[in-house]
Amino acid sequence: MSSAVLEEAEQIAREFEYPAAEVERGVREYIREMDEGLRQEGTTLSQIPTYVTSVPNGTEKGLYLAVDLGGTNFRVCSIDLHGDTTFSLTQSKMLIPRELMASGSSKDLFHFLARQIEAFLRIHHNEHFEAHERRRLQGTAEEELFDLGFTFSFPVRQMGINKGTLIRWTKGFNIPDAVGHDVCALLQSALDELGLPVRVAALVNDTVGTLMARSYTSPGETGTFLGAIFGTGTNGAYVEKLDKITKLATIEHSDYDKSTGEMIVNAEWGSFDNHLSVLPNTHYDQQLDAESNNPGWQMFEKRVSGMFLGEILRRVLLHMYVNDFSDFLKVGASDVVVPENSNLYRQWGVDTSFLSLAESDKSPNMEQTKTALKDHFKIENVSDRDCQAIKIVVHAIGKRAARLSAVPLAAVLISTNKLQSEDLVDIGVDGSLVEFYPNFEGYLRDALREVPEVGVAGEKKIRIGISKDGSGVGAALIALVASKEKAKVKAQQAL
Ligand code: GLC
């Protein structure tokens, strides 16, 4: 089926190829940036120490609270860890009022969060709540506090397991007076003002939560080595040797348990290679970055994660459509037009779920794709040929993202020597791309095998499993680790 439109699509698809030699070059550079990030602060890969120094093995027990502030919703949950790799979770979710996200003071926001936690405790843990109230009013007896894990998905400079200052807001939040402040302390004082029986025990990145949740629930004895998100954003956290995190000596931080000799590091790999020494950089990538609200930042994330793949595709399709020499969306059905109010003209107007849908559409006439084009972009009567062209570029963009995702994984495995020292390496993942994009893991694994130090034998040792609820159960597990470590450090100090 030769046609100029299909050839054009194939040609654009070739611009998105990411061959084995490039994967390897990416891995070399990632290892370099990784080491640099372990030695000093302010590097392109942040390599943030989390002060979490052990991973769970499934026997952990207890009732913990967790809250998640990261997007448009605020989630409060309590998690009962049963100690046998299972747990039960009770949760409530609410929309964050827009005025609190962008115009209020940090006091208003954290007061709102504390109020939601109070309402949750009253509904789901009323007995505990009232007993605490009685003791508080009588000024009697020891307080029994809930330990809470705080999943806060914004860049922070972490100084302890429950201590970290906000570097900058993202994702539509903008409350300037919080920047530079310890977000755990802000939440704690709002909780204290309401007299709630809650201690903010841990500050949690979603990748660290994913790693912990997977380690608790994963089958067998093996602890999880790495947690990664391939969703709206992309990032990963892994277990590093303490003595390799030499910058710890230069950061003022709280005490932590050093007995395991390890610590989970939050790589913030969305910012891998911001200076573009190895990342692919098509014309579409360049345009997307230039018109984003943070040009030059999160350059890896902008090529890999869900928030951006739709926008890359939008730019490709628009390029083909406005090209006078191309028949794309023009000939064959004279009434095909992209109306002025189509989302194809709107920045961020294409959702990544459209890529998943087009990639998985196996029907001969691509009916699902046609319906989506009509529903989401008001584009009607698209020919089979144009749908095929869309599928060709979708496939190229998605496959490049999956192959790029192999770069940090291979680099971390090589740098930590994991594939040599272990028979099985467990990785927990979460996010819409890895969950819903057809064959994302397959393409990622193909690229992993092409890296000589991984190869077929190494790739076979890697077990990848979806780990749901990192921000709930993972945060609870970190709150548990934090309270245990607090007790241990106290005991060590008493010696
Ligand atoms: C962004 C955030 C990072 C988070 C990731 C996945 O990259 O900076 O902290 O882990 O998105 O949600």
Coordinates of C-alpha atoms and ligand atoms in Angstrom, one line a residue:
M1 CA 0.0 0.0 0.0
S2 CA 2.2 2.7 -1.2
S3 CA 1.0 6.3 -0.8
A4 CA 2.8 9.6 -0.3
V5 CA 1.0 10.1 3.1
L6 CA 2.2 6.7 4.4
E7 CA 5.7 7.4 3.1
E8 CA 5.7 10.8 4.9
A9 CA 4.5 9.1 8.1
E10 CA 7.3 6.4 7.7
Q11 CA 9.8 9.2 7.2
I12 CA 8.8 11.0 10.4
A13 CA 8.7 7.7 12.2
R14 CA 12.4 7.2 11.3
E15 CA 13.2 10.5 13.1
F16 CA 11.9 8.8 16.3
E17 CA 14.1 5.7 15.9
Y18 CA 16.3 5.1 18.9
P19 CA 18.8 2.4 17.9
A20 CA 20.8 0.1 20.1
A21 CA 24.0 2.3 19.8
E22 CA 22.1 5.3 21.1
V23 CA 20.6 3.3 24.0
E24 CA 24.2 2.3 24.9
R25 CA 25.4 5.9 24.7
G26 CA 22.5 7.0 26.9
V27 CA 23.4 4.4 29.5
R28 CA 27.1 5.5 29.6
E29 CA 26.0 9.1 30.1
Y30 CA 23.3 8.1 32.7
I31 CA 26.0 6.3 34.8
R32 CA 28.2 9.4 34.6
E33 CA 25.4 11.8 35.7
M34 CA 24.3 9.3 38.4
D35 CA 27.8 9.3 40.0
E36 CA 28.0 13.1 39.7
G37 CA 24.6 13.3 41.5
L38 CA 25.8 11.1 44.3
R39 CA 28.8 13.3 44.9
Q40 CA 27.3 16.8 44.8
E41 CA 24.1 18.8 44.9
G42 CA 22.7 20.9 42.1
T43 CA 23.4 18.4 39.3
T44 CA 21.2 17.4 36.4
L45 CA 20.2 14.1 38.1
S46 CA 19.3 15.1 41.6
Q47 CA 19.9 11.7 43.2
I48 CA 18.0 12.8 46.4
P49 CA 18.9 10.8 49.5
T50 CA 15.6 9.7 51.2
Y51 CA 16.9 8.5 54.6
V52 CA 14.9 5.3 54.1
T53 CA 17.6 2.7 54.7
S54 CA 15.7 -0.6 54.4
V55 CA 12.9 -2.1 52.3
P56 CA 10.0 -4.2 53.7
N57 CA 9.8 -8.0 53.5
G58 CA 6.0 -8.4 53.8
T59 CA 5.9 -9.1 57.6
E60 CA 5.4 -5.5 58.6
K61 CA 2.3 -4.8 60.7
G62 CA 0.3 -1.9 62.0
L63 CA -2.2 0.8 61.3
Y64 CA -0.8 3.9 59.6
L65 CA -2.2 7.0 58.0
A66 CA -1.1 8.3 54.6
V67 CA -2.0 11.4 52.6
D68 CA -1.1 12.3 49.0
L69 CA -0.9 15.8 47.7
G70 CA 0.3 15.9 44.1
G71 CA -2.3 16.7 41.5
T72 CA -5.8 17.9 41.5
N73 CA -6.9 15.6 44.3
F74 CA -6.0 15.2 47.9
R75 CA -6.2 11.7 49.2
V76 CA -6.4 10.6 52.8
C77 CA -6.1 6.9 53.7
S78 CA -5.5 4.6 56.6
I79 CA -3.7 1.3 55.9
D80 CA -3.8 -1.7 58.0
L81 CA -0.7 -3.8 57.2
H82 CA -1.5 -7.4 58.1
G83 CA 2.1 -8.7 58.2
D84 CA 1.5 -11.3 55.6
T85 CA 2.1 -9.3 52.4
T86 CA -1.5 -8.1 52.4
F87 CA -3.2 -5.0 53.7
S88 CA -6.5 -3.3 53.8
L89 CA -7.0 0.3 52.9
T90 CA -9.7 2.9 53.6
Q91 CA -9.6 6.1 51.7
S92 CA -11.3 9.3 50.9
K93 CA -10.5 11.6 48.0
M94 CA -11.4 15.2 47.5
L95 CA -10.8 18.0 45.0
I96 CA -8.4 20.7 46.1
P97 CA -10.2 24.0 45.7
R98 CA -8.5 26.0 42.9
E99 CA -8.1 29.1 45.0
L100 CA -6.1 27.1 47.6
M101 CA -3.8 25.7 44.9
A102 CA -2.8 29.1 43.4
S103 CA -3.7 32.2 45.3
G104 CA -4.0 31.4 49.0
S105 CA -1.2 31.3 51.6
S106 CA 0.5 28.0 52.6
K107 CA -1.3 28.3 55.9
D108 CA -4.7 28.1 54.2
L109 CA -3.6 25.1 52.1
F110 CA -2.2 23.1 55.0
H111 CA -5.2 24.1 57.2
F112 CA -7.5 22.7 54.6
L113 CA -5.4 19.4 54.5
A114 CA -5.5 19.1 58.3
R115 CA -9.3 19.6 58.2
Q116 CA -9.7 16.8 55.7
I117 CA -7.5 14.5 57.9
E118 CA -9.7 15.4 60.9
A119 CA -12.9 14.6 59.0
F120 CA -11.4 11.3 57.9
L121 CA -10.4 10.3 61.4
R122 CA -13.8 11.2 62.8
I123 CA -15.5 9.0 60.2
H124 CA -13.2 6.0 60.0
H125 CA -11.3 6.0 63.4
N126 CA -13.7 7.7 65.7
E127 CA -13.0 5.6 68.7
H128 CA -9.3 6.4 68.6
F129 CA -10.1 10.0 67.9
E130 CA -12.4 10.4 70.8
A131 CA -10.2 8.6 73.3
H132 CA -7.4 11.0 72.3
E133 CA -9.7 14.0 72.7
R134 CA -10.6 12.8 76.2
R135 CA -7.0 12.3 77.2
R136 CA -6.0 15.6 75.7
L137 CA -8.7 17.6 77.6
Q138 CA -7.9 15.8 80.8
G139 CA -4.2 16.3 80.2
T140 CA -3.7 12.7 81.3
A141 CA -1.8 9.7 80.1
E142 CA 0.6 9.1 77.2
E143 CA -0.6 10.2 73.8
E144 CA -1.1 7.5 71.2
L145 CA -0.4 9.1 67.9
F146 CA -1.0 7.9 64.4
D147 CA 2.2 7.9 62.3
L148 CA 1.5 9.5 58.9
G149 CA 3.3 9.2 55.6
F150 CA 3.1 12.3 53.5
T151 CA 3.3 11.7 49.7
F152 CA 4.3 15.1 48.3
S153 CA 5.0 14.9 44.6
F154 CA 6.9 18.1 44.1
P155 CA 10.7 18.7 44.0
V156 CA 12.0 19.0 47.6
R157 CA 15.4 19.1 49.1
Q158 CA 15.2 16.3 51.7
M159 CA 17.1 16.6 54.9
G160 CA 15.6 13.7 56.9
I161 CA 13.0 11.0 56.6
N162 CA 10.4 13.6 57.6
K163 CA 12.1 16.8 56.7
G164 CA 12.3 18.5 53.3
T165 CA 12.1 22.0 51.9
L166 CA 10.1 22.8 48.8
I167 CA 12.3 23.8 45.9
R168 CA 9.5 24.9 43.6
W169 CA 5.9 24.2 42.9
T170 CA 4.7 22.5 39.7
K171 CA 1.5 21.2 38.1
G172 CA -0.6 24.3 38.6
F173 CA 0.2 24.9 42.2
N174 CA 1.6 28.3 43.1
I175 CA 1.8 29.4 46.8
P176 CA 5.0 31.4 46.9
D177 CA 5.2 31.6 50.7
A178 CA 5.7 27.8 51.0
V179 CA 8.9 27.7 48.8
G180 CA 12.0 27.1 50.9
H181 CA 9.9 25.8 53.9
D182 CA 9.8 22.4 55.4
V183 CA 6.5 20.9 54.1
C184 CA 6.3 18.3 56.9
A185 CA 6.6 21.0 59.5
L186 CA 3.9 23.0 57.7
L187 CA 1.6 20.0 57.8
Q188 CA 2.5 19.2 61.4
S189 CA 1.7 22.6 62.7
A190 CA -1.7 22.6 61.0
L191 CA -2.4 19.2 62.6
D192 CA -1.3 20.5 66.0
E193 CA -3.4 23.5 65.7
L194 CA -6.4 21.2 65.5
G195 CA -5.1 19.0 68.3
L196 CA -5.1 15.9 66.1
P197 CA -3.4 12.7 67.2
V198 CA -1.1 12.6 64.2
R199 CA 2.6 12.7 63.7
V200 CA 4.0 13.4 60.3
A201 CA 6.5 10.6 60.3
A202 CA 7.7 10.5 56.7
L203 CA 8.0 12.5 53.5
V204 CA 7.5 10.3 50.5
N205 CA 8.1 10.6 46.8
D206 CA 5.8 8.4 44.7
T207 CA 8.6 6.3 43.3
V208 CA 9.9 5.5 46.8
G209 CA 6.3 4.6 47.8
T210 CA 6.1 2.4 44.7
L211 CA 9.4 0.6 45.6
M212 CA 8.2 0.0 49.2
A213 CA 4.7 -1.1 48.3
R214 CA 6.1 -3.6 45.8
S215 CA 8.6 -4.9 48.2
Y216 CA 5.9 -5.5 50.8
T217 CA 3.5 -7.3 48.4
S218 CA 5.9 -9.0 45.9
P219 CA 6.2 -12.7 45.9
G220 CA 9.1 -14.5 47.4
E221 CA 12.0 -13.5 49.6
T222 CA 13.6 -11.0 47.3
G223 CA 13.4 -7.4 48.4
T224 CA 12.5 -4.9 45.6
F225 CA 15.5 -3.0 44.2
L226 CA 13.9 -0.2 42.2
G227 CA 10.6 1.6 41.9
A228 CA 9.6 3.6 38.8
I229 CA 6.8 5.7 37.6
F230 CA 6.0 5.8 33.9
G231 CA 2.8 7.9 34.0
T232 CA 2.1 11.6 33.7
G233 CA 5.7 12.0 34.8
T234 CA 8.6 9.6 35.0
N235 CA 11.1 9.0 37.7
G236 CA 12.7 6.2 39.7
A237 CA 14.1 5.4 43.1
Y238 CA 16.6 2.6 43.9
V239 CA 18.6 1.1 46.7
E240 CA 22.2 2.5 46.8
K241 CA 25.2 1.7 49.0
L242 CA 25.5 4.4 51.6
D243 CA 29.2 4.8 51.1
K244 CA 28.6 5.8 47.4
I245 CA 26.3 8.7 48.5
T246 CA 29.3 10.9 49.4
K247 CA 27.4 14.2 49.2
L248 CA 25.6 13.1 52.4
A249 CA 28.7 14.5 54.2
T250 CA 27.9 18.0 52.9
I251 CA 24.2 18.0 53.6
E252 CA 22.9 19.1 57.0
H253 CA 20.5 16.2 57.9
S254 CA 18.8 14.4 60.7
D255 CA 20.1 11.2 62.1
Y256 CA 19.2 7.9 60.4
D257 CA 19.8 4.3 60.8
K258 CA 23.1 3.4 59.2
S259 CA 23.2 -0.3 60.1
T260 CA 22.0 -1.6 56.7
G261 CA 24.7 0.2 54.8
E262 CA 22.1 1.2 52.2
M263 CA 19.7 4.0 51.4
I264 CA 17.0 4.5 48.9
V265 CA 17.9 7.3 46.4
N266 CA 15.2 9.2 44.5
A267 CA 16.9 9.8 41.2
E268 CA 14.5 12.5 39.8
W269 CA 15.4 11.0 36.4
G270 CA 12.9 13.2 34.6
S271 CA 15.8 15.7 34.5
F272 CA 18.4 13.2 33.1
D273 CA 20.6 15.0 30.5
N274 CA 18.9 18.4 30.6
H275 CA 21.8 19.7 28.6
L276 CA 21.0 17.2 25.8
S277 CA 24.3 15.6 25.4
V278 CA 22.8 12.2 24.4
L279 CA 19.0 12.5 24.3
P280 CA 17.3 12.4 20.9
N281 CA 16.1 15.8 19.9
T282 CA 13.7 16.0 16.9
H283 CA 12.3 19.3 15.7
Y284 CA 9.0 18.3 17.5
D285 CA 10.9 17.8 20.8
Q286 CA 12.5 21.2 20.4
Q287 CA 9.2 23.0 19.8
L288 CA 7.5 21.3 22.7
D289 CA 10.2 22.3 25.1
A290 CA 10.5 25.9 23.8
E291 CA 6.7 26.4 24.4
S292 CA 6.6 24.6 27.7
N293 CA 6.5 26.5 31.0
N294 CA 10.0 25.1 32.0
P295 CA 12.2 25.1 28.9
G296 CA 15.4 23.2 29.5
W297 CA 14.1 21.2 32.4
Q298 CA 12.8 17.7 32.7
M299 CA 14.2 16.9 29.2
F300 CA 14.1 13.1 29.7
E301 CA 10.5 13.3 31.0
K302 CA 9.5 15.4 28.0
R303 CA 10.5 12.5 25.7
V304 CA 9.1 9.7 27.8
S305 CA 6.1 10.4 30.0
G306 CA 2.4 10.6 29.5
M307 CA 2.1 14.3 30.0
F308 CA 4.2 14.9 26.8
L309 CA 3.7 12.1 24.3
G310 CA 0.3 13.4 23.3
E311 CA 1.8 16.8 22.7
I312 CA 4.6 15.4 20.6
L313 CA 2.0 13.6 18.5
R314 CA -0.2 16.7 18.2
R315 CA 2.8 18.6 16.8
V316 CA 3.6 15.9 14.3
L317 CA 0.0 15.6 13.1
L318 CA -0.4 19.3 12.8
H319 CA 2.9 19.5 10.8
M320 CA 1.6 16.9 8.4
Y321 CA -1.8 18.6 8.1
V322 CA -0.6 22.1 7.4
N323 CA 2.0 20.9 4.9
D324 CA 0.6 22.0 1.6
F325 CA 2.5 19.2 -0.2
S326 CA 0.9 16.5 2.0
D327 CA -2.5 15.0 1.4
F328 CA -2.9 14.1 5.0
L329 CA -6.5 14.7 6.2
K330 CA -7.2 16.4 2.9
V331 CA -7.8 14.3 -0.2
G332 CA -10.0 11.2 -0.5
A333 CA -12.9 12.6 1.5
S334 CA -13.4 16.1 0.5
D335 CA -15.3 17.1 3.6
V336 CA -12.5 16.2 6.0
V337 CA -11.3 19.3 7.8
V338 CA -9.9 20.1 11.1
P339 CA -12.3 22.6 12.5
E340 CA -10.9 25.7 14.2
N341 CA -12.1 24.6 17.6
S342 CA -10.4 21.2 17.3
N343 CA -8.2 20.1 20.2
L344 CA -5.5 19.5 17.6
Y345 CA -4.8 23.2 17.7
R346 CA -4.7 23.4 21.4
Q347 CA -1.4 23.0 23.3
W348 CA -1.7 19.8 25.4
G349 CA -4.9 19.0 23.5
V350 CA -4.0 15.4 22.8
D351 CA -4.1 13.0 25.7
T352 CA -1.7 10.1 25.8
S353 CA -4.6 7.7 26.1
F354 CA -5.2 8.5 22.4
L355 CA -1.8 7.0 21.6
S356 CA -2.6 3.8 23.6
L357 CA -5.9 3.6 21.7
A358 CA -4.5 4.1 18.2
E359 CA -1.6 1.7 18.9
S360 CA -4.0 -1.0 20.1
D361 CA -6.6 -0.5 17.4
K362 CA -6.4 -3.8 15.3
S363 CA -9.7 -3.4 13.5
P364 CA -9.2 -3.3 9.7
N365 CA -10.9 0.1 9.3
M366 CA -9.5 1.5 12.5
E367 CA -13.0 2.2 13.8
Q368 CA -11.9 3.1 17.3
T369 CA -9.3 5.5 16.1
K370 CA -11.9 7.2 13.9
T371 CA -14.4 7.5 16.8
A372 CA -11.7 9.0 19.0
L373 CA -10.7 11.5 16.2
K374 CA -14.3 12.6 16.0
D375 CA -14.9 12.7 19.8
H376 CA -11.7 14.3 20.9
F377 CA -10.6 16.4 17.9
K378 CA -13.9 17.0 16.0
I379 CA -12.2 15.5 12.9
E380 CA -14.7 13.4 10.9
N381 CA -14.6 11.1 7.9
V382 CA -10.9 10.3 8.2
S383 CA -9.7 7.8 5.6
D384 CA -8.3 4.4 6.4
R385 CA -5.0 5.5 4.9
D386 CA -4.8 8.6 7.2
C387 CA -5.6 6.4 10.2
Q388 CA -2.8 4.1 9.2
A389 CA -0.5 7.1 8.9
I390 CA -1.5 8.2 12.4
K391 CA -0.8 4.7 13.7
I392 CA 2.7 4.7 12.2
V393 CA 3.7 7.9 14.0
V394 CA 2.0 7.0 17.2
H395 CA 3.9 3.7 17.2
A396 CA 7.2 5.5 16.6
I397 CA 6.7 8.0 19.5
G398 CA 5.5 5.3 21.9
K399 CA 8.3 2.9 21.1
R400 CA 10.9 5.6 21.4
A401 CA 9.6 6.4 24.9
A402 CA 9.7 2.7 25.9
R403 CA 13.2 2.3 24.6
L404 CA 14.4 5.5 26.3
S405 CA 12.9 4.1 29.6
A406 CA 15.4 1.2 29.4
V407 CA 18.3 3.7 29.7
P408 CA 17.9 4.5 33.5
L409 CA 17.0 1.0 34.3
A410 CA 20.1 -0.5 32.5
A411 CA 22.4 2.2 33.9
V412 CA 21.3 1.7 37.5
L413 CA 21.5 -2.1 37.2
I414 CA 25.0 -1.9 35.7
S415 CA 26.3 0.8 38.1
T416 CA 25.2 -1.2 41.2
N417 CA 26.4 -4.4 39.8
K418 CA 23.1 -6.0 40.5
L419 CA 22.9 -8.4 37.6
Q420 CA 26.2 -9.9 38.6
S421 CA 25.4 -10.3 42.2
E422 CA 21.8 -11.5 42.1
D423 CA 19.8 -14.2 40.3
L424 CA 16.6 -12.1 40.4
V425 CA 16.2 -8.4 40.5
D426 CA 12.7 -7.1 41.4
I427 CA 11.4 -3.8 40.0
G428 CA 8.0 -2.2 40.9
V429 CA 6.4 0.1 38.4
D430 CA 3.3 2.2 38.2
G431 CA 1.7 4.7 35.9
S432 CA -0.7 4.9 33.0
L433 CA 2.0 4.3 30.3
V434 CA 3.4 1.1 31.6
E435 CA 0.0 -0.1 32.6
F436 CA -1.9 0.8 29.4
Y437 CA 0.4 1.5 26.5
P438 CA 0.4 -1.7 24.4
N439 CA 3.7 -3.6 24.8
F440 CA 5.5 -0.8 26.6
E441 CA 7.3 -3.4 28.7
G442 CA 8.1 -5.5 25.7
Y443 CA 9.9 -2.6 23.8
L444 CA 11.7 -1.6 27.0
R445 CA 12.9 -5.2 27.5
D446 CA 14.1 -5.4 23.8
A447 CA 16.2 -2.3 24.5
L448 CA 17.6 -3.7 27.8
R449 CA 18.8 -6.9 26.0
E450 CA 20.6 -4.8 23.4
V451 CA 22.8 -3.3 26.2
P452 CA 25.9 -5.6 26.2
E453 CA 26.3 -5.6 30.0
V454 CA 22.7 -6.7 30.4
G455 CA 22.2 -9.0 27.4
V456 CA 19.7 -11.8 27.1
A457 CA 20.9 -13.5 30.4
G458 CA 20.7 -10.3 32.4
E459 CA 17.3 -9.3 31.1
K460 CA 15.9 -12.6 32.1
K461 CA 16.8 -11.9 35.7
I462 CA 14.7 -8.8 35.8
R463 CA 11.2 -9.2 37.2
I464 CA 8.9 -6.2 36.6
G465 CA 5.6 -6.0 38.4
I466 CA 2.9 -3.4 38.7
S467 CA 2.8 -1.9 42.1
K468 CA -0.4 -0.1 42.8
D469 CA -1.0 2.3 45.6
G470 CA 2.5 3.4 46.3
S471 CA 1.2 6.7 47.7
G472 CA -1.0 4.8 50.1
V473 CA 0.6 1.6 51.2
G474 CA 4.1 2.7 50.3
A475 CA 3.7 5.9 52.3
A476 CA 2.4 3.8 55.3
L477 CA 5.4 1.5 55.0
I478 CA 7.8 4.5 55.1
A479 CA 6.0 5.9 58.1
L480 CA 6.5 2.5 59.8
V481 CA 10.2 2.4 58.9
A482 CA 10.5 6.0 60.1
S483 CA 9.0 5.2 63.5
K484 CA 11.2 2.1 63.9
E485 CA 14.3 4.0 62.9
K486 CA 13.4 6.8 65.3
A487 CA 13.3 4.2 68.1
K488 CA 16.6 2.6 66.9
V489 CA 18.4 5.9 66.7
K490 CA 17.2 6.8 70.2
A491 CA 18.5 3.5 71.5
Q492 CA 21.8 4.0 69.7
Q493 CA 22.1 7.5 71.3
A494 CA 21.4 6.1 74.7
L495 CA 24.3 3.7 74.5
Ligands
GLC1 C1 7.9 14.2 38.3 C2 8.3 14.6 39.7 C3 8.8 13.4 40.5 C4 7.8 12.3 40.4 C5 7.5 12.0 38.9 C6 6.5 10.9 38.8 O1 9.1 13.9 37.6 O2 9.4 15.6 39.7 O3 9.1 13.7 41.8 O4 8.3 11.2 41.0 O5 7.0 13.2 38.3 O6 5.2 11.2 39.3

